[in-house]
Amino acid sequence: QVQLVESGGGSAQPGGSLKLSCAASGSAFTMGWYRQAPGKDRELVAYISSGGSPIYADSVKGRFTISRDYTKHTVSLQMSSLKFEDTAVYYCYTNHLGVIDWGQGTQVTVSA
């Protein structure tokens, strides 16, 4: 089981930026982010698999950038041009050989 520790998040105004970071206790084939807004299902935001290109949800394309440091087992999510609808709890996750582990979640709130 991979332990995940998230940092970052917080509050921002519409059009602003925030950065999330996640450190894993070990390596994983895929690292990425999901989010869950109040009253909604958890949805995929972005992920990177080893040797692959970043994959983004349509709702964040062009605004969010995911990056990985394979030596440090970290994944980051740079969020720009934030919108009200980006408000959610963001969860870091890893998927390694079908085993999925989750971070504890970090709140992102976009408000005027």
Short mmCIF file of N, CA, C and O in Angstrom, two decimals:
data_model
loop_
_atom_site.label_atom_id
_atom_site.label_comp_id
_atom_site.label_asym_id
_atom_site.label_seq_id
_atom_site.Cartn_x
_atom_site.Cartn_y
_atom_site.Cartn_z
N GLN A 1 0.84 -1.19 0.00
CA GLN A 1 0.00 0.00 0.00
C GLN A 1 0.88 1.25 0.00
O GLN A 1 1.86 1.32 0.73
N VAL A 2 0.52 2.19 -0.86
CA VAL A 2 1.28 3.43 -0.96
C VAL A 2 0.61 4.49 -0.09
O VAL A 2 -0.60 4.69 -0.16
N GLN A 3 1.40 5.14 0.71
CA GLN A 3 0.89 6.25 1.52
C GLN A 3 1.05 7.55 0.74
O GLN A 3 2.11 7.78 0.14
N LEU A 4 0.02 8.37 0.76
CA LEU A 4 0.03 9.61 0.00
C LEU A 4 -0.22 10.78 0.94
O LEU A 4 -1.15 10.75 1.75
N VAL A 5 0.61 11.81 0.80
CA VAL A 5 0.46 13.01 1.61
C VAL A 5 0.32 14.21 0.68
O VAL A 5 1.21 14.49 -0.12
N GLU A 6 -0.80 14.88 0.80
CA GLU A 6 -1.10 16.02 -0.06
C GLU A 6 -0.78 17.32 0.65
O GLU A 6 -0.83 17.41 1.88
N SER A 7 -0.50 18.33 -0.14
CA SER A 7 -0.30 19.68 0.39
C SER A 7 -0.78 20.67 -0.66
O SER A 7 -0.96 20.34 -1.83
N GLY A 8 -0.96 21.89 -0.20
CA GLY A 8 -1.47 22.92 -1.09
C GLY A 8 -2.97 23.05 -0.93
O GLY A 8 -3.54 22.64 0.07
N GLY A 9 -3.61 23.62 -1.91
CA GLY A 9 -5.03 23.86 -1.81
C GLY A 9 -5.30 25.16 -1.07
O GLY A 9 -4.43 25.99 -0.88
N GLY A 10 -6.53 25.33 -0.66
CA GLY A 10 -6.92 26.55 0.02
C GLY A 10 -7.96 27.31 -0.77
O GLY A 10 -8.78 26.70 -1.47
N SER A 11 -7.92 28.62 -0.68
CA SER A 11 -8.93 29.46 -1.32
C SER A 11 -8.31 30.36 -2.38
O SER A 11 -7.16 30.78 -2.24
N ALA A 12 -9.08 30.65 -3.39
CA ALA A 12 -8.65 31.56 -4.45
C ALA A 12 -9.86 32.23 -5.05
O ALA A 12 -10.99 31.73 -4.93
N GLN A 13 -9.63 33.34 -5.69
CA GLN A 13 -10.70 34.03 -6.40
C GLN A 13 -10.81 33.47 -7.82
O GLN A 13 -9.86 32.88 -8.33
N PRO A 14 -11.95 33.65 -8.44
CA PRO A 14 -12.07 33.24 -9.85
C PRO A 14 -10.98 33.89 -10.70
O PRO A 14 -10.69 35.08 -10.53
N GLY A 15 -10.39 33.09 -11.55
CA GLY A 15 -9.28 33.56 -12.36
C GLY A 15 -7.93 33.39 -11.69
O GLY A 15 -6.88 33.58 -12.34
N GLY A 16 -7.92 33.01 -10.44
CA GLY A 16 -6.69 32.84 -9.70
C GLY A 16 -6.05 31.48 -9.91
O GLY A 16 -6.51 30.67 -10.73
N SER A 17 -5.00 31.25 -9.13
CA SER A 17 -4.23 30.01 -9.27
C SER A 17 -3.95 29.38 -7.91
O SER A 17 -3.86 30.09 -6.90
N LEU A 18 -3.83 28.09 -7.92
CA LEU A 18 -3.42 27.32 -6.76
C LEU A 18 -2.61 26.13 -7.25
O LEU A 18 -2.77 25.68 -8.39
N LYS A 19 -1.77 25.60 -6.36
CA LYS A 19 -0.99 24.42 -6.71
C LYS A 19 -1.15 23.37 -5.63
O LYS A 19 -1.05 23.65 -4.44
N LEU A 20 -1.41 22.16 -6.07
CA LEU A 20 -1.50 21.01 -5.19
C LEU A 20 -0.28 20.13 -5.41
O LEU A 20 0.19 19.98 -6.55
N SER A 21 0.19 19.53 -4.33
CA SER A 21 1.30 18.60 -4.42
C SER A 21 0.96 17.34 -3.65
O SER A 21 0.18 17.38 -2.69
N CYS A 22 1.56 16.26 -4.06
CA CYS A 22 1.30 14.97 -3.42
C CYS A 22 2.59 14.16 -3.42
O CYS A 22 3.22 14.00 -4.48
N ALA A 23 2.95 13.65 -2.26
CA ALA A 23 4.14 12.83 -2.13
C ALA A 23 3.73 11.41 -1.78
O ALA A 23 2.96 11.20 -0.84
N ALA A 24 4.25 10.46 -2.55
CA ALA A 24 3.95 9.06 -2.33
C ALA A 24 5.11 8.37 -1.62
O ALA A 24 6.26 8.75 -1.78
N SER A 25 4.77 7.34 -0.84
CA SER A 25 5.81 6.62 -0.10
C SER A 25 6.57 5.65 -0.98
O SER A 25 7.61 5.12 -0.58
N GLY A 26 6.05 5.40 -2.18
CA GLY A 26 6.72 4.49 -3.10
C GLY A 26 6.34 4.80 -4.53
O GLY A 26 5.58 5.74 -4.80
N SER A 27 6.86 4.03 -5.43
CA SER A 27 6.59 4.28 -6.85
C SER A 27 5.23 3.71 -7.26
O SER A 27 4.69 2.83 -6.60
N ALA A 28 4.70 4.24 -8.32
CA ALA A 28 3.44 3.76 -8.87
C ALA A 28 3.41 4.03 -10.36
O ALA A 28 4.00 5.01 -10.82
N PHE A 29 2.73 3.19 -11.09
CA PHE A 29 2.65 3.36 -12.53
C PHE A 29 1.89 4.63 -12.91
O PHE A 29 2.31 5.38 -13.77
N THR A 30 0.79 4.85 -12.24
CA THR A 30 -0.03 6.02 -12.52
C THR A 30 -0.20 6.87 -11.27
O THR A 30 -0.44 6.33 -10.18
N MET A 31 -0.07 8.15 -11.44
CA MET A 31 -0.37 9.10 -10.36
C MET A 31 -1.27 10.17 -10.93
O MET A 31 -1.13 10.57 -12.09
N GLY A 32 -2.17 10.65 -10.10
CA GLY A 32 -3.07 11.68 -10.60
C GLY A 32 -3.95 12.25 -9.53
O GLY A 32 -3.72 12.07 -8.33
N TRP A 33 -5.00 12.93 -10.00
CA TRP A 33 -5.91 13.64 -9.11
C TRP A 33 -7.36 13.40 -9.51
O TRP A 33 -7.71 13.43 -10.69
N TYR A 34 -8.19 13.21 -8.49
CA TYR A 34 -9.63 13.24 -8.62
C TYR A 34 -10.12 14.41 -7.78
O TYR A 34 -9.39 14.96 -6.97
N ARG A 35 -11.38 14.75 -7.97
CA ARG A 35 -12.00 15.74 -7.10
C ARG A 35 -13.46 15.38 -6.87
O ARG A 35 -14.07 14.69 -7.68
N GLN A 36 -13.98 15.88 -5.76
CA GLN A 36 -15.38 15.64 -5.43
C GLN A 36 -15.99 16.90 -4.87
O GLN A 36 -15.56 17.41 -3.82
N ALA A 37 -16.96 17.41 -5.59
CA ALA A 37 -17.70 18.59 -5.14
C ALA A 37 -18.87 18.14 -4.29
O ALA A 37 -19.34 17.00 -4.41
N PRO A 38 -19.38 19.02 -3.44
CA PRO A 38 -20.52 18.65 -2.57
C PRO A 38 -21.71 18.15 -3.39
O PRO A 38 -22.11 18.79 -4.36
N GLY A 39 -22.20 17.00 -3.00
CA GLY A 39 -23.37 16.45 -3.66
C GLY A 39 -23.10 15.81 -5.01
O GLY A 39 -24.04 15.42 -5.71
N LYS A 40 -21.84 15.72 -5.38
CA LYS A 40 -21.50 15.14 -6.68
C LYS A 40 -20.58 13.94 -6.53
O LYS A 40 -19.97 13.74 -5.48
N ASP A 41 -20.51 13.15 -7.59
CA ASP A 41 -19.62 12.00 -7.58
C ASP A 41 -18.17 12.46 -7.74
O ASP A 41 -17.90 13.54 -8.27
N ARG A 42 -17.27 11.60 -7.28
CA ARG A 42 -15.85 11.88 -7.48
C ARG A 42 -15.56 11.78 -8.98
O ARG A 42 -16.00 10.85 -9.64
N GLU A 43 -14.79 12.76 -9.49
CA GLU A 43 -14.48 12.77 -10.92
C GLU A 43 -12.98 12.90 -11.14
O GLU A 43 -12.27 13.55 -10.37
N LEU A 44 -12.54 12.28 -12.22
CA LEU A 44 -11.14 12.35 -12.58
C LEU A 44 -10.79 13.75 -13.06
O LEU A 44 -11.52 14.34 -13.86
N VAL A 45 -9.64 14.25 -12.58
CA VAL A 45 -9.17 15.56 -13.01
C VAL A 45 -8.03 15.41 -14.02
O VAL A 45 -8.07 15.94 -15.12
N ALA A 46 -7.01 14.68 -13.63
CA ALA A 46 -5.85 14.50 -14.50
C ALA A 46 -4.99 13.36 -13.96
O ALA A 46 -5.02 13.08 -12.75
N TYR A 47 -4.22 12.73 -14.86
CA TYR A 47 -3.28 11.71 -14.42
C TYR A 47 -2.14 11.58 -15.41
O TYR A 47 -2.25 12.03 -16.57
N ILE A 48 -1.07 11.00 -14.93
CA ILE A 48 0.07 10.66 -15.79
C ILE A 48 0.48 9.24 -15.48
O ILE A 48 0.69 8.89 -14.30
N SER A 49 0.61 8.45 -16.50
CA SER A 49 1.16 7.10 -16.35
C SER A 49 2.61 7.10 -16.83
O SER A 49 2.99 7.91 -17.68
N SER A 50 3.40 6.23 -16.24
CA SER A 50 4.82 6.17 -16.58
C SER A 50 5.02 6.03 -18.09
O SER A 50 4.44 5.15 -18.71
N GLY A 51 5.80 6.94 -18.64
CA GLY A 51 6.08 6.91 -20.06
C GLY A 51 4.98 7.47 -20.92
O GLY A 51 5.10 7.50 -22.15
N GLY A 52 3.90 7.94 -20.29
CA GLY A 52 2.76 8.44 -21.05
C GLY A 52 2.64 9.95 -20.98
O GLY A 52 3.37 10.62 -20.26
N SER A 53 1.70 10.46 -21.73
CA SER A 53 1.41 11.89 -21.72
C SER A 53 0.33 12.19 -20.69
O SER A 53 -0.48 11.32 -20.36
N PRO A 54 0.30 13.40 -20.20
CA PRO A 54 -0.75 13.76 -19.25
C PRO A 54 -2.14 13.66 -19.88
O PRO A 54 -2.31 13.96 -21.07
N ILE A 55 -3.07 13.22 -19.06
CA ILE A 55 -4.46 13.12 -19.48
C ILE A 55 -5.29 14.03 -18.60
O ILE A 55 -5.14 14.00 -17.37
N TYR A 56 -6.17 14.82 -19.23
CA TYR A 56 -6.98 15.78 -18.48
C TYR A 56 -8.47 15.59 -18.75
O TYR A 56 -8.87 15.22 -19.86
N ALA A 57 -9.25 15.91 -17.74
CA ALA A 57 -10.69 16.02 -17.97
C ALA A 57 -10.95 17.22 -18.86
O ALA A 57 -10.22 18.22 -18.80
N ASP A 58 -11.95 17.14 -19.68
CA ASP A 58 -12.27 18.25 -20.58
C ASP A 58 -12.48 19.55 -19.81
O ASP A 58 -12.16 20.63 -20.30
N SER A 59 -13.03 19.43 -18.62
CA SER A 59 -13.38 20.62 -17.85
C SER A 59 -12.16 21.41 -17.37
O SER A 59 -12.30 22.57 -16.99
N VAL A 60 -10.98 20.78 -17.39
CA VAL A 60 -9.78 21.47 -16.89
C VAL A 60 -8.72 21.65 -17.95
O VAL A 60 -7.68 22.28 -17.68
N LYS A 61 -8.93 21.12 -19.14
CA LYS A 61 -7.94 21.25 -20.21
C LYS A 61 -7.62 22.71 -20.48
O LYS A 61 -8.52 23.54 -20.58
N GLY A 62 -6.33 22.99 -20.60
CA GLY A 62 -5.90 24.35 -20.88
C GLY A 62 -5.78 25.22 -19.65
O GLY A 62 -5.27 26.34 -19.72
N ARG A 63 -6.27 24.72 -18.52
CA ARG A 63 -6.20 25.50 -17.28
C ARG A 63 -5.35 24.84 -16.20
O ARG A 63 -4.70 25.52 -15.42
N PHE A 64 -5.37 23.52 -16.18
CA PHE A 64 -4.62 22.77 -15.17
C PHE A 64 -3.44 22.07 -15.85
O PHE A 64 -3.53 21.64 -17.00
N THR A 65 -2.35 21.95 -15.10
CA THR A 65 -1.18 21.23 -15.59
C THR A 65 -0.70 20.26 -14.53
O THR A 65 -0.45 20.65 -13.38
N ILE A 66 -0.60 19.00 -14.91
CA ILE A 66 -0.12 17.97 -14.00
C ILE A 66 1.32 17.64 -14.34
O ILE A 66 1.71 17.64 -15.52
N SER A 67 2.10 17.38 -13.31
CA SER A 67 3.50 17.02 -13.52
C SER A 67 3.93 16.00 -12.48
O SER A 67 3.35 15.94 -11.39
N ARG A 68 4.92 15.20 -12.83
CA ARG A 68 5.43 14.17 -11.92
C ARG A 68 6.93 14.30 -11.80
O ARG A 68 7.63 14.67 -12.75
N ASP A 69 7.40 13.93 -10.61
CA ASP A 69 8.84 13.74 -10.40
C ASP A 69 9.00 12.27 -10.05
O ASP A 69 8.65 11.85 -8.95
N TYR A 70 9.53 11.51 -10.99
CA TYR A 70 9.59 10.06 -10.81
C TYR A 70 10.63 9.67 -9.76
O TYR A 70 10.50 8.63 -9.12
N THR A 71 11.63 10.48 -9.57
CA THR A 71 12.67 10.13 -8.58
C THR A 71 12.18 10.41 -7.17
O THR A 71 12.58 9.73 -6.23
N LYS A 72 11.34 11.42 -7.02
CA LYS A 72 10.84 11.78 -5.70
C LYS A 72 9.45 11.21 -5.41
O LYS A 72 8.94 11.38 -4.31
N HIS A 73 8.86 10.54 -6.40
CA HIS A 73 7.52 9.95 -6.25
C HIS A 73 6.49 11.02 -5.89
O HIS A 73 5.68 10.86 -4.97
N THR A 74 6.54 12.12 -6.59
CA THR A 74 5.59 13.20 -6.34
C THR A 74 4.80 13.53 -7.60
O THR A 74 5.26 13.30 -8.71
N VAL A 75 3.63 14.08 -7.37
CA VAL A 75 2.81 14.58 -8.47
C VAL A 75 2.22 15.91 -8.04
O VAL A 75 1.85 16.09 -6.88
N SER A 76 2.19 16.84 -8.97
CA SER A 76 1.68 18.18 -8.67
C SER A 76 0.59 18.54 -9.67
O SER A 76 0.55 18.03 -10.79
N LEU A 77 -0.27 19.44 -9.23
CA LEU A 77 -1.34 19.93 -10.09
C LEU A 77 -1.35 21.45 -9.98
O LEU A 77 -1.72 21.99 -8.94
N GLN A 78 -0.91 22.11 -11.04
CA GLN A 78 -0.96 23.56 -11.10
C GLN A 78 -2.30 23.95 -11.70
O GLN A 78 -2.61 23.58 -12.83
N MET A 79 -3.08 24.69 -10.93
CA MET A 79 -4.43 25.07 -11.35
C MET A 79 -4.47 26.57 -11.61
O MET A 79 -4.14 27.35 -10.71
N SER A 80 -4.84 26.95 -12.80
CA SER A 80 -4.92 28.36 -13.17
C SER A 80 -6.31 28.66 -13.73
O SER A 80 -7.09 27.74 -14.02
N SER A 81 -6.58 29.94 -13.87
CA SER A 81 -7.89 30.37 -14.38
C SER A 81 -9.02 29.65 -13.66
O SER A 81 -9.95 29.13 -14.27
N LEU A 82 -8.92 29.63 -12.35
CA LEU A 82 -9.88 28.89 -11.54
C LEU A 82 -11.29 29.42 -11.70
O LEU A 82 -11.51 30.64 -11.86
N LYS A 83 -12.24 28.50 -11.64
CA LYS A 83 -13.65 28.83 -11.75
C LYS A 83 -14.38 28.39 -10.48
O LYS A 83 -13.90 27.53 -9.73
N PHE A 84 -15.55 28.95 -10.28
CA PHE A 84 -16.35 28.56 -9.11
C PHE A 84 -16.54 27.05 -9.09
O PHE A 84 -16.48 26.42 -8.03
N GLU A 85 -16.76 26.47 -10.26
CA GLU A 85 -17.05 25.04 -10.33
C GLU A 85 -15.84 24.15 -10.07
O GLU A 85 -15.97 22.93 -10.05
N ASP A 86 -14.68 24.75 -9.86
CA ASP A 86 -13.51 23.97 -9.47
C ASP A 86 -13.48 23.69 -7.97
O ASP A 86 -12.64 22.93 -7.49
N THR A 87 -14.40 24.31 -7.25
CA THR A 87 -14.49 24.08 -5.80
C THR A 87 -14.80 22.62 -5.52
O THR A 87 -15.78 22.08 -6.03
N ALA A 88 -13.94 21.99 -4.73
CA ALA A 88 -14.10 20.57 -4.45
C ALA A 88 -13.00 20.13 -3.48
O ALA A 88 -12.05 20.89 -3.23
N VAL A 89 -13.14 18.93 -2.99
CA VAL A 89 -12.03 18.27 -2.30
C VAL A 89 -11.25 17.51 -3.36
O VAL A 89 -11.83 16.73 -4.13
N TYR A 90 -9.96 17.75 -3.42
CA TYR A 90 -9.10 17.12 -4.41
C TYR A 90 -8.31 15.99 -3.76
O TYR A 90 -7.70 16.17 -2.69
N TYR A 91 -8.34 14.84 -4.42
CA TYR A 91 -7.69 13.65 -3.90
C TYR A 91 -6.56 13.21 -4.85
O TYR A 91 -6.80 13.01 -6.04
N CYS A 92 -5.41 13.05 -4.28
CA CYS A 92 -4.31 12.43 -5.02
C CYS A 92 -4.53 10.91 -5.02
O CYS A 92 -5.06 10.36 -4.05
N TYR A 93 -4.13 10.26 -6.09
CA TYR A 93 -4.25 8.81 -6.11
C TYR A 93 -3.10 8.20 -6.89
O TYR A 93 -2.45 8.86 -7.70
N THR A 94 -2.86 6.94 -6.60
CA THR A 94 -1.94 6.14 -7.39
C THR A 94 -2.62 4.85 -7.83
O THR A 94 -3.52 4.35 -7.14
N ASN A 95 -2.22 4.37 -8.94
CA ASN A 95 -2.71 3.09 -9.44
C ASN A 95 -1.49 2.30 -9.89
O ASN A 95 -0.82 2.67 -10.85
N HIS A 96 -1.22 1.24 -9.17
CA HIS A 96 -0.08 0.41 -9.51
C HIS A 96 -0.53 -1.03 -9.60
O HIS A 96 -0.95 -1.61 -8.60
N LEU A 97 -0.49 -1.56 -10.77
CA LEU A 97 -0.89 -2.95 -11.02
C LEU A 97 -2.31 -3.20 -10.53
O LEU A 97 -2.61 -4.28 -9.99
N GLY A 98 -3.17 -2.21 -10.69
CA GLY A 98 -4.57 -2.37 -10.33
C GLY A 98 -4.89 -2.04 -8.90
O GLY A 98 -6.07 -2.02 -8.52
N VAL A 99 -3.88 -1.77 -8.09
CA VAL A 99 -4.11 -1.39 -6.70
C VAL A 99 -4.16 0.13 -6.62
O VAL A 99 -3.21 0.82 -7.01
N ILE A 100 -5.25 0.64 -6.13
CA ILE A 100 -5.46 2.09 -6.07
C ILE A 100 -5.36 2.57 -4.62
O ILE A 100 -6.00 1.99 -3.73
N ASP A 101 -4.56 3.59 -4.41
CA ASP A 101 -4.44 4.20 -3.09
C ASP A 101 -4.81 5.67 -3.19
O ASP A 101 -4.61 6.30 -4.24
N TRP A 102 -5.33 6.21 -2.10
CA TRP A 102 -5.83 7.58 -2.08
C TRP A 102 -5.17 8.41 -0.99
O TRP A 102 -4.83 7.90 0.07
N GLY A 103 -5.03 9.70 -1.29
CA GLY A 103 -4.64 10.64 -0.27
C GLY A 103 -5.85 11.01 0.58
O GLY A 103 -6.97 10.58 0.31
N GLN A 104 -5.63 11.84 1.57
CA GLN A 104 -6.70 12.19 2.50
C GLN A 104 -7.61 13.27 1.94
O GLN A 104 -8.69 13.49 2.47
N GLY A 105 -7.19 13.92 0.89
CA GLY A 105 -8.00 14.98 0.28
C GLY A 105 -7.60 16.35 0.80
O GLY A 105 -7.23 16.51 1.97
N THR A 106 -7.68 17.32 -0.08
CA THR A 106 -7.40 18.70 0.30
C THR A 106 -8.45 19.61 -0.34
O THR A 106 -8.82 19.43 -1.51
N GLN A 107 -8.94 20.55 0.43
CA GLN A 107 -10.04 21.40 -0.03
C GLN A 107 -9.53 22.54 -0.91
O GLN A 107 -8.56 23.22 -0.58
N VAL A 108 -10.21 22.73 -2.02
CA VAL A 108 -9.98 23.88 -2.89
C VAL A 108 -11.30 24.63 -2.99
O VAL A 108 -12.32 24.05 -3.36
N THR A 109 -11.27 25.91 -2.63
CA THR A 109 -12.48 26.74 -2.66
C THR A 109 -12.22 27.95 -3.54
O THR A 109 -11.26 28.70 -3.32
N VAL A 110 -13.08 28.13 -4.52
CA VAL A 110 -12.98 29.30 -5.40
C VAL A 110 -14.18 30.18 -5.11
O VAL A 110 -15.33 29.78 -5.31
N SER A 111 -13.90 31.37 -4.61
CA SER A 111 -14.98 32.29 -4.26
C SER A 111 -14.53 33.72 -4.48
O SER A 111 -13.34 34.02 -4.40
N ALA A 112 -15.51 34.59 -4.70
CA ALA A 112 -15.20 36.00 -4.97
C ALA A 112 -14.90 36.73 -3.68
O ALA A 112 -15.32 36.35 -2.60
#
